[in-house]
């Protein structure tokens, strides 16, 4: 069975979205729009795998929706919705957690990173997260999943789960989705520590640029970003052992669309005292219009909810029949849905 190309991806509303989410995911979601069918989801069921204050989660979910819309997601072209509004995700998530193997979950590096030394005390949901993510993708029989580098292992696990389902039941039902990891910003690093990725749940606000940050805050965070005293070399090869410097050059390149080597060549011999204000200027130039649109959208939360509910209806119309077929393949008697 060949599957028509369809893109699925999601972002957790587990905090305000960051420049990492924008460059690694959201901006690329916009680029894919119009090329193939695109399905984009605010994955709130994933967000609750770690504690979320209920009122904040509602706010963050609407704010993430505003970020998608402000960045250029058109709800007439893409299906944009909230995961918990479409029952297929949780249902197929359970079914696929009966296909996935515990040994596979044990290899997931994101679980190890997020659980840290506390693995016995974290939620069962955090451990099972990749099975739910497989369901998110496979409920739409999606073929391509644009993600940042950190999510590659989860998409590869989705392929393993889909292949095992197809093999165990003797069907060619689920596609084996491809992770699509492209561009110069597949892994934007923390502004405070070049060995950690920029993350919306990092306790240090100074470690990230939020899509809600105003121009002064962006400039201040870039000014205080950790760097070193050496000038910029003429090419990226000279930044091999300078992770913080490499990160800032990569961010600049991703924001302007230039090659990182070209950015190095232009700033060769200059220190970060000169480079940081230039970076702040391009960051503000790209992010400010998005922040302004987000703020305008957030002034009318009822309109955001209306867009998301309409998106959920369209998502449900695609996913419910696929999950009904998966139930039948697994041997469940066909029910009303
Ligand atoms: N630093 C990053 N650089 C490039 N891409 C990134 N992504 C996340 N951080 C970076 C990509 O953004 C998409 C949505 O990620 P997510 O919300 O599902 O969760 P995450 O990957 O765990 O991202 P965060 O920001 O670190 O969230 P928290 O702190 O809640 O865990 C994905 O495509 C991801 O690759």
GROMACS .gro file of C-alpha atoms and ligand atoms in nm:
model
  372
    1UNK     CA    1   0.000   0.000   0.000
    2UNK     CA    2   0.144   0.338  -0.092
    3UNK     CA    3   0.041   0.632   0.119
    4UNK     CA    4  -0.016   0.980  -0.017
    5UNK     CA    5   0.241   1.223   0.126
    6UNK     CA    6   0.114   1.390   0.440
    7UNK     CA    7   0.309   1.591   0.696
    8UNK     CA    8   0.237   1.573   1.067
    9UNK     CA    9   0.422   1.754   1.345
   10UNK     CA   10   0.352   1.902   1.685
   11UNK     CA   11   0.484   2.125   1.959
   12UNK     CA   12   0.421   2.087   2.330
   13UNK     CA   13   0.254   2.384   2.500
   14UNK     CA   14   0.474   2.310   2.803
   15UNK     CA   15   0.594   2.671   2.822
   16UNK     CA   16   0.630   2.968   2.592
   17UNK     CA   17   0.777   2.875   2.253
   18UNK     CA   18   1.144   2.954   2.200
   19UNK     CA   19   1.367   3.060   1.915
   20UNK     CA   20   1.472   2.691   1.903
   21UNK     CA   21   1.112   2.581   1.845
   22UNK     CA   22   1.073   2.853   1.583
   23UNK     CA   23   1.389   2.782   1.381
   24UNK     CA   24   1.392   2.404   1.431
   25UNK     CA   25   1.020   2.345   1.379
   26UNK     CA   26   0.763   2.622   1.338
   27UNK     CA   27   0.930   2.814   1.056
   28UNK     CA   28   0.975   2.488   0.868
   29UNK     CA   29   0.609   2.396   0.923
   30UNK     CA   30   0.518   2.718   0.743
   31UNK     CA   31   0.755   2.640   0.454
   32UNK     CA   32   0.590   2.300   0.400
   33UNK     CA   33   0.244   2.450   0.380
   34UNK     CA   34   0.091   2.431   0.034
   35UNK     CA   35   0.344   2.170  -0.084
   36UNK     CA   36   0.159   1.870   0.065
   37UNK     CA   37  -0.123   1.819   0.315
   38UNK     CA   38  -0.002   1.952   0.651
   39UNK     CA   39  -0.137   1.858   0.994
   40UNK     CA   40  -0.004   2.050   1.296
   41UNK     CA   41  -0.091   1.980   1.655
   42UNK     CA   42  -0.046   2.141   1.996
   43UNK     CA   43   0.036   1.832   2.194
   44UNK     CA   44  -0.111   1.907   2.536
   45UNK     CA   45  -0.131   1.538   2.631
   46UNK     CA   46   0.248   1.530   2.598
   47UNK     CA   47   0.282   1.849   2.803
   48UNK     CA   48   0.113   1.686   3.106
   49UNK     CA   49   0.380   1.415   3.123
   50UNK     CA   50   0.545   1.668   3.356
   51UNK     CA   51   0.352   1.886   3.600
   52UNK     CA   52   0.157   2.172   3.440
   53UNK     CA   53  -0.038   2.428   3.634
   54UNK     CA   54  -0.390   2.398   3.479
   55UNK     CA   55  -0.449   2.770   3.423
   56UNK     CA   56  -0.101   2.814   3.277
   57UNK     CA   57  -0.144   2.515   3.047
   58UNK     CA   58  -0.462   2.668   2.902
   59UNK     CA   59  -0.281   3.000   2.852
   60UNK     CA   60   0.026   2.835   2.699
   61UNK     CA   61  -0.187   2.628   2.461
   62UNK     CA   62  -0.364   2.939   2.327
   63UNK     CA   63  -0.033   3.125   2.315
   64UNK     CA   64   0.130   2.841   2.117
   65UNK     CA   65  -0.167   2.851   1.876
   66UNK     CA   66  -0.115   3.227   1.843
   67UNK     CA   67   0.254   3.161   1.766
   68UNK     CA   68   0.162   2.918   1.489
   69UNK     CA   69  -0.082   3.163   1.335
   70UNK     CA   70   0.153   3.459   1.378
   71UNK     CA   71   0.440   3.267   1.216
   72UNK     CA   72   0.226   3.204   0.909
   73UNK     CA   73   0.028   2.883   0.959
   74UNK     CA   74  -0.294   2.934   0.767
   75UNK     CA   75  -0.579   2.731   0.920
   76UNK     CA   76  -0.743   2.713   0.576
   77UNK     CA   77  -0.434   2.538   0.434
   78UNK     CA   78  -0.312   2.338   0.734
   79UNK     CA   79  -0.510   2.144   0.992
   80UNK     CA   80  -0.420   2.316   1.322
   81UNK     CA   81  -0.567   2.172   1.641
   82UNK     CA   82  -0.518   2.063   2.001
   83UNK     CA   83  -0.427   1.697   2.062
   84UNK     CA   84  -0.670   1.640   2.350
   85UNK     CA   85  -0.963   1.752   2.131
   86UNK     CA   86  -0.917   1.448   1.905
   87UNK     CA   87  -0.970   1.116   2.090
   88UNK     CA   88  -0.781   0.914   1.826
   89UNK     CA   89  -0.446   1.020   1.977
   90UNK     CA   90  -0.500   0.877   2.326
   91UNK     CA   91  -0.677   0.571   2.190
   92UNK     CA   92  -0.415   0.477   1.931
   93UNK     CA   93  -0.147   0.570   2.186
   94UNK     CA   94  -0.273   0.289   2.411
   95UNK     CA   95  -0.298   0.043   2.122
   96UNK     CA   96   0.057   0.121   2.007
   97UNK     CA   97   0.192   0.097   2.362
   98UNK     CA   98   0.084  -0.268   2.337
   99UNK     CA   99   0.294  -0.301   2.018
  100UNK     CA  100   0.605  -0.111   2.136
  101UNK     CA  101   0.854  -0.302   2.351
  102UNK     CA  102   0.985  -0.189   2.690
  103UNK     CA  103   1.343  -0.241   2.567
  104UNK     CA  104   1.282   0.014   2.290
  105UNK     CA  105   1.156   0.272   2.540
  106UNK     CA  106   1.461   0.211   2.758
  107UNK     CA  107   1.684   0.338   2.478
  108UNK     CA  108   1.515   0.679   2.450
  109UNK     CA  109   1.770   0.945   2.536
  110UNK     CA  110   1.511   1.219   2.590
  111UNK     CA  111   1.355   1.016   2.873
  112UNK     CA  112   1.698   0.972   3.030
  113UNK     CA  113   1.767   1.346   2.997
  114UNK     CA  114   1.431   1.453   3.136
  115UNK     CA  115   1.410   1.192   3.414
  116UNK     CA  116   1.774   1.242   3.518
  117UNK     CA  117   1.852   1.068   3.846
  118UNK     CA  118   1.483   1.069   3.930
  119UNK     CA  119   1.365   0.792   3.695
  120UNK     CA  120   1.161   0.611   3.964
  121UNK     CA  121   0.962   0.921   4.054
  122UNK     CA  122   0.864   1.060   3.712
  123UNK     CA  123   0.525   0.991   3.557
  124UNK     CA  124   0.452   0.672   3.367
  125UNK     CA  125   0.336   0.904   3.087
  126UNK     CA  126   0.686   1.050   3.048
  127UNK     CA  127   0.819   0.698   2.989
  128UNK     CA  128   0.537   0.610   2.746
  129UNK     CA  129   0.563   0.948   2.564
  130UNK     CA  130   0.717   0.799   2.245
  131UNK     CA  131   0.424   0.557   2.198
  132UNK     CA  132   0.181   0.850   2.213
  133UNK     CA  133   0.400   1.042   1.967
  134UNK     CA  134   0.390   0.741   1.733
  135UNK     CA  135   0.010   0.751   1.759
  136UNK     CA  136   0.004   1.125   1.682
  137UNK     CA  137   0.185   1.059   1.356
  138UNK     CA  138   0.027   0.728   1.258
  139UNK     CA  139  -0.333   0.833   1.333
  140UNK     CA  140  -0.295   1.043   1.016
  141UNK     CA  141  -0.088   0.783   0.828
  142UNK     CA  142   0.162   1.067   0.796
  143UNK     CA  143   0.465   1.002   0.577
  144UNK     CA  144   0.691   1.293   0.677
  145UNK     CA  145   0.761   1.453   1.015
  146UNK     CA  146   0.956   1.783   1.022
  147UNK     CA  147   1.133   1.801   1.359
  148UNK     CA  148   1.447   1.929   1.527
  149UNK     CA  149   1.742   1.697   1.585
  150UNK     CA  150   1.628   1.608   1.940
  151UNK     CA  151   1.313   1.435   1.810
  152UNK     CA  152   1.487   1.216   1.549
  153UNK     CA  153   1.507   0.914   1.779
  154UNK     CA  154   1.133   0.932   1.854
  155UNK     CA  155   1.041   0.940   1.483
  156UNK     CA  156   1.273   0.643   1.424
  157UNK     CA  157   1.091   0.459   1.705
  158UNK     CA  158   0.763   0.544   1.532
  159UNK     CA  159   0.895   0.366   1.223
  160UNK     CA  160   0.982   0.061   1.436
  161UNK     CA  161   0.634   0.057   1.592
  162UNK     CA  162   0.464   0.094   1.252
  163UNK     CA  163   0.679  -0.185   1.105
  164UNK     CA  164   0.604  -0.418   1.397
  165UNK     CA  165   0.231  -0.349   1.374
  166UNK     CA  166   0.234  -0.420   0.999
  167UNK     CA  167   0.442  -0.734   1.049
  168UNK     CA  168   0.249  -0.875   1.347
  169UNK     CA  169  -0.090  -0.833   1.178
  170UNK     CA  170   0.027  -0.916   0.825
  171UNK     CA  171  -0.083  -0.582   0.681
  172UNK     CA  172   0.073  -0.282   0.509
  173UNK     CA  173  -0.143  -0.041   0.702
  174UNK     CA  174   0.089   0.219   0.852
  175UNK     CA  175   0.351   0.405   0.648
  176UNK     CA  176   0.704   0.419   0.790
  177UNK     CA  177   0.731   0.796   0.841
  178UNK     CA  178   1.051   0.983   0.760
  179UNK     CA  179   1.197   1.241   0.999
  180UNK     CA  180   1.267   1.560   0.802
  181UNK     CA  181   1.556   1.744   0.968
  182UNK     CA  182   1.683   2.028   0.751
  183UNK     CA  183   1.856   2.364   0.772
  184UNK     CA  184   2.122   2.524   0.987
  185UNK     CA  185   1.915   2.536   1.307
  186UNK     CA  186   1.822   2.176   1.373
  187UNK     CA  187   1.963   2.209   1.725
  188UNK     CA  188   1.969   2.562   1.869
  189UNK     CA  189   2.168   2.561   2.191
  190UNK     CA  190   2.115   2.739   2.523
  191UNK     CA  191   2.252   3.094   2.544
  192UNK     CA  192   2.407   3.005   2.880
  193UNK     CA  193   2.558   2.664   2.801
  194UNK     CA  194   2.660   2.556   2.452
  195UNK     CA  195   2.633   2.188   2.544
  196UNK     CA  196   2.258   2.202   2.624
  197UNK     CA  197   1.979   2.266   2.378
  198UNK     CA  198   1.765   2.576   2.410
  199UNK     CA  199   1.451   2.455   2.583
  200UNK     CA  200   1.123   2.614   2.691
  201UNK     CA  201   1.138   2.431   3.025
  202UNK     CA  202   1.495   2.534   3.116
  203UNK     CA  203   1.469   2.698   3.461
  204UNK     CA  204   1.688   2.987   3.337
  205UNK     CA  205   1.492   3.238   3.127
  206UNK     CA  206   1.827   3.386   3.019
  207UNK     CA  207   1.907   3.056   2.843
  208UNK     CA  208   1.648   3.113   2.571
  209UNK     CA  209   1.479   3.371   2.353
  210UNK     CA  210   1.103   3.342   2.391
  211UNK     CA  211   0.872   3.435   2.105
  212UNK     CA  212   0.703   3.672   2.351
  213UNK     CA  213   1.025   3.859   2.438
  214UNK     CA  214   1.031   4.226   2.339
  215UNK     CA  215   1.319   4.385   2.145
  216UNK     CA  216   1.503   4.508   2.457
  217UNK     CA  217   1.483   4.169   2.624
  218UNK     CA  218   1.613   3.994   2.312
  219UNK     CA  219   1.905   4.238   2.284
  220UNK     CA  220   1.985   4.202   2.654
  221UNK     CA  221   1.978   3.819   2.644
  222UNK     CA  222   2.208   3.814   2.341
  223UNK     CA  223   2.441   4.067   2.505
  224UNK     CA  224   2.466   3.843   2.813
  225UNK     CA  225   2.494   3.517   2.613
  226UNK     CA  226   2.799   3.316   2.711
  227UNK     CA  227   3.086   3.345   2.461
  228UNK     CA  228   3.464   3.362   2.469
  229UNK     CA  229   3.721   3.636   2.423
  230UNK     CA  230   3.854   3.521   2.083
  231UNK     CA  231   3.758   3.692   1.757
  232UNK     CA  232   3.551   3.513   1.494
  233UNK     CA  233   3.745   3.293   1.252
  234UNK     CA  234   3.699   3.301   0.873
  235UNK     CA  235   3.501   2.977   0.862
  236UNK     CA  236   3.300   2.740   1.083
  237UNK     CA  237   3.594   2.497   1.099
  238UNK     CA  238   3.760   2.744   1.337
  239UNK     CA  239   3.466   2.715   1.580
  240UNK     CA  240   3.499   2.340   1.632
  241UNK     CA  241   3.583   2.371   2.002
  242UNK     CA  242   3.383   2.687   2.071
  243UNK     CA  243   3.021   2.563   2.114
  244UNK     CA  244   2.873   2.892   2.237
  245UNK     CA  245   3.031   3.092   1.955
  246UNK     CA  246   2.923   2.830   1.702
  247UNK     CA  247   2.568   2.847   1.832
  248UNK     CA  248   2.545   3.226   1.789
  249UNK     CA  249   2.683   3.208   1.435
  250UNK     CA  250   2.437   2.930   1.350
  251UNK     CA  251   2.147   3.135   1.488
  252UNK     CA  252   2.256   3.436   1.282
  253UNK     CA  253   2.281   3.220   0.970
  254UNK     CA  254   1.943   3.059   1.028
  255UNK     CA  255   1.776   3.396   1.082
  256UNK     CA  256   1.925   3.556   0.769
  257UNK     CA  257   1.923   3.247   0.547
  258UNK     CA  258   2.299   3.276   0.491
  259UNK     CA  259   2.549   2.989   0.507
  260UNK     CA  260   2.729   2.982   0.846
  261UNK     CA  261   3.066   2.997   0.665
  262UNK     CA  262   2.956   3.318   0.490
  263UNK     CA  263   2.863   3.471   0.827
  264UNK     CA  264   3.207   3.382   0.965
  265UNK     CA  265   3.379   3.527   0.659
  266UNK     CA  266   3.190   3.855   0.697
  267UNK     CA  267   3.270   3.893   1.068
  268UNK     CA  268   3.622   3.745   1.052
  269UNK     CA  269   3.856   3.904   1.304
  270UNK     CA  270   3.576   4.082   1.492
  271UNK     CA  271   3.494   4.000   1.855
  272UNK     CA  272   3.155   3.933   2.009
  273UNK     CA  273   3.130   4.297   2.113
  274UNK     CA  274   3.063   4.367   1.745
  275UNK     CA  275   2.886   4.044   1.654
  276UNK     CA  276   2.625   4.039   1.931
  277UNK     CA  277   2.457   4.371   1.842
  278UNK     CA  278   2.440   4.257   1.478
  279UNK     CA  279   2.281   3.930   1.588
  280UNK     CA  280   2.034   4.115   1.813
  281UNK     CA  281   1.933   4.333   1.520
  282UNK     CA  282   1.853   4.039   1.291
  283UNK     CA  283   1.678   3.848   1.573
  284UNK     CA  284   1.457   4.146   1.653
  285UNK     CA  285   1.392   4.202   1.282
  286UNK     CA  286   1.261   3.846   1.239
  287UNK     CA  287   1.085   3.799   1.574
  288UNK     CA  288   0.927   4.138   1.642
  289UNK     CA  289   0.657   4.113   1.371
  290UNK     CA  290   0.568   3.765   1.498
  291UNK     CA  291   0.544   3.885   1.858
  292UNK     CA  292   0.326   4.178   1.753
  293UNK     CA  293   0.087   3.945   1.566
  294UNK     CA  294   0.084   3.702   1.861
  295UNK     CA  295  -0.013   3.981   2.099
  296UNK     CA  296  -0.295   4.089   1.869
  297UNK     CA  297  -0.424   3.732   1.840
  298UNK     CA  298  -0.405   3.679   2.218
  299UNK     CA  299  -0.636   3.977   2.265
  300UNK     CA  300  -0.918   3.757   2.128
  301UNK     CA  301  -0.885   3.410   2.286
  302UNK     CA  302  -1.239   3.312   2.175
  303UNK     CA  303  -1.128   3.344   1.812
  304UNK     CA  304  -0.824   3.123   1.880
  305UNK     CA  305  -1.054   2.862   2.038
  306UNK     CA  306  -1.285   2.879   1.737
  307UNK     CA  307  -0.996   2.815   1.497
  308UNK     CA  308  -0.870   2.525   1.710
  309UNK     CA  309  -1.213   2.359   1.738
  310UNK     CA  310  -1.266   2.384   1.362
  311UNK     CA  311  -0.920   2.229   1.316
  312UNK     CA  312  -1.007   1.947   1.557
  313UNK     CA  313  -1.317   1.860   1.356
  314UNK     CA  314  -1.107   1.829   1.040
  315UNK     CA  315  -0.838   1.627   1.224
  316UNK     CA  316  -1.100   1.394   1.371
  317UNK     CA  317  -1.247   1.331   1.026
  318UNK     CA  318  -0.907   1.205   0.908
  319UNK     CA  319  -0.793   1.018   1.220
  320UNK     CA  320  -1.112   0.847   1.346
  321UNK     CA  321  -1.155   0.615   1.042
  322UNK     CA  322  -0.783   0.525   1.047
  323UNK     CA  323  -0.799   0.431   1.414
  324UNK     CA  324  -1.125   0.238   1.357
  325UNK     CA  325  -0.945   0.035   1.089
  326UNK     CA  326  -0.647  -0.021   1.323
  327UNK     CA  327  -0.887  -0.150   1.593
  328UNK     CA  328  -1.041  -0.392   1.348
  329UNK     CA  329  -0.698  -0.511   1.229
  330UNK     CA  330  -0.612  -0.583   1.594
  331UNK     CA  331  -0.927  -0.790   1.637
  332UNK     CA  332  -1.169  -0.558   1.812
  333UNK     CA  333  -1.533  -0.577   1.705
  334UNK     CA  334  -1.627  -0.264   1.509
  335UNK     CA  335  -1.813  -0.024   1.736
  336UNK     CA  336  -2.024   0.282   1.670
  337UNK     CA  337  -1.725   0.506   1.583
  338LIG     N1  338   1.666   2.393   2.071
  338LIG     C1  339   1.603   2.348   1.965
  338LIG     N2  340   1.655   2.361   1.840
  338LIG     C2  341   1.589   2.315   1.731
  338LIG     N3  342   1.468   2.256   1.738
  338LIG     C3  343   1.412   2.242   1.859
  338LIG     N4  344   1.296   2.189   1.899
  338LIG     C4  345   1.284   2.199   2.034
  338LIG     N5  346   1.393   2.259   2.083
  338LIG     C5  347   1.474   2.287   1.977
  338LIG     C6  348   1.197   2.132   1.808
  338LIG     O1  349   1.072   2.195   1.836
  338LIG     C7  350   0.969   2.099   1.814
  338LIG     C8  351   0.876   2.097   1.930
  338LIG     O2  352   0.942   2.046   2.044
  338LIG     P1  353   0.851   1.997   2.164
  338LIG     O3  354   0.770   2.109   2.213
  338LIG     O4  355   0.777   1.876   2.126
  338LIG     O5  356   0.947   1.952   2.277
  338LIG     P2  357   1.099   1.948   2.294
  338LIG     O6  358   1.164   1.893   2.171
  338LIG     O7  359   1.128   1.876   2.421
  338LIG     O8  360   1.127   2.104   2.303
  338LIG     P3  361   1.156   2.195   2.428
  338LIG     O9  362   1.145   2.336   2.387
  338LIG    O10  363   1.286   2.151   2.489
  338LIG    O11  364   1.036   2.163   2.525
  338LIG     P4  365   1.039   2.111   2.674
  338LIG    O12  366   1.131   2.203   2.747
  338LIG    O13  367   0.898   2.118   2.722
  338LIG    O14  368   1.090   1.970   2.671
  338LIG     C9  369   1.035   1.965   1.786
  338LIG    O15  370   1.037   1.942   1.647
  338LIG    C10  371   1.173   1.985   1.840
  338LIG    O16  372   1.268   1.903   1.774
   0.00000   0.00000   0.00000
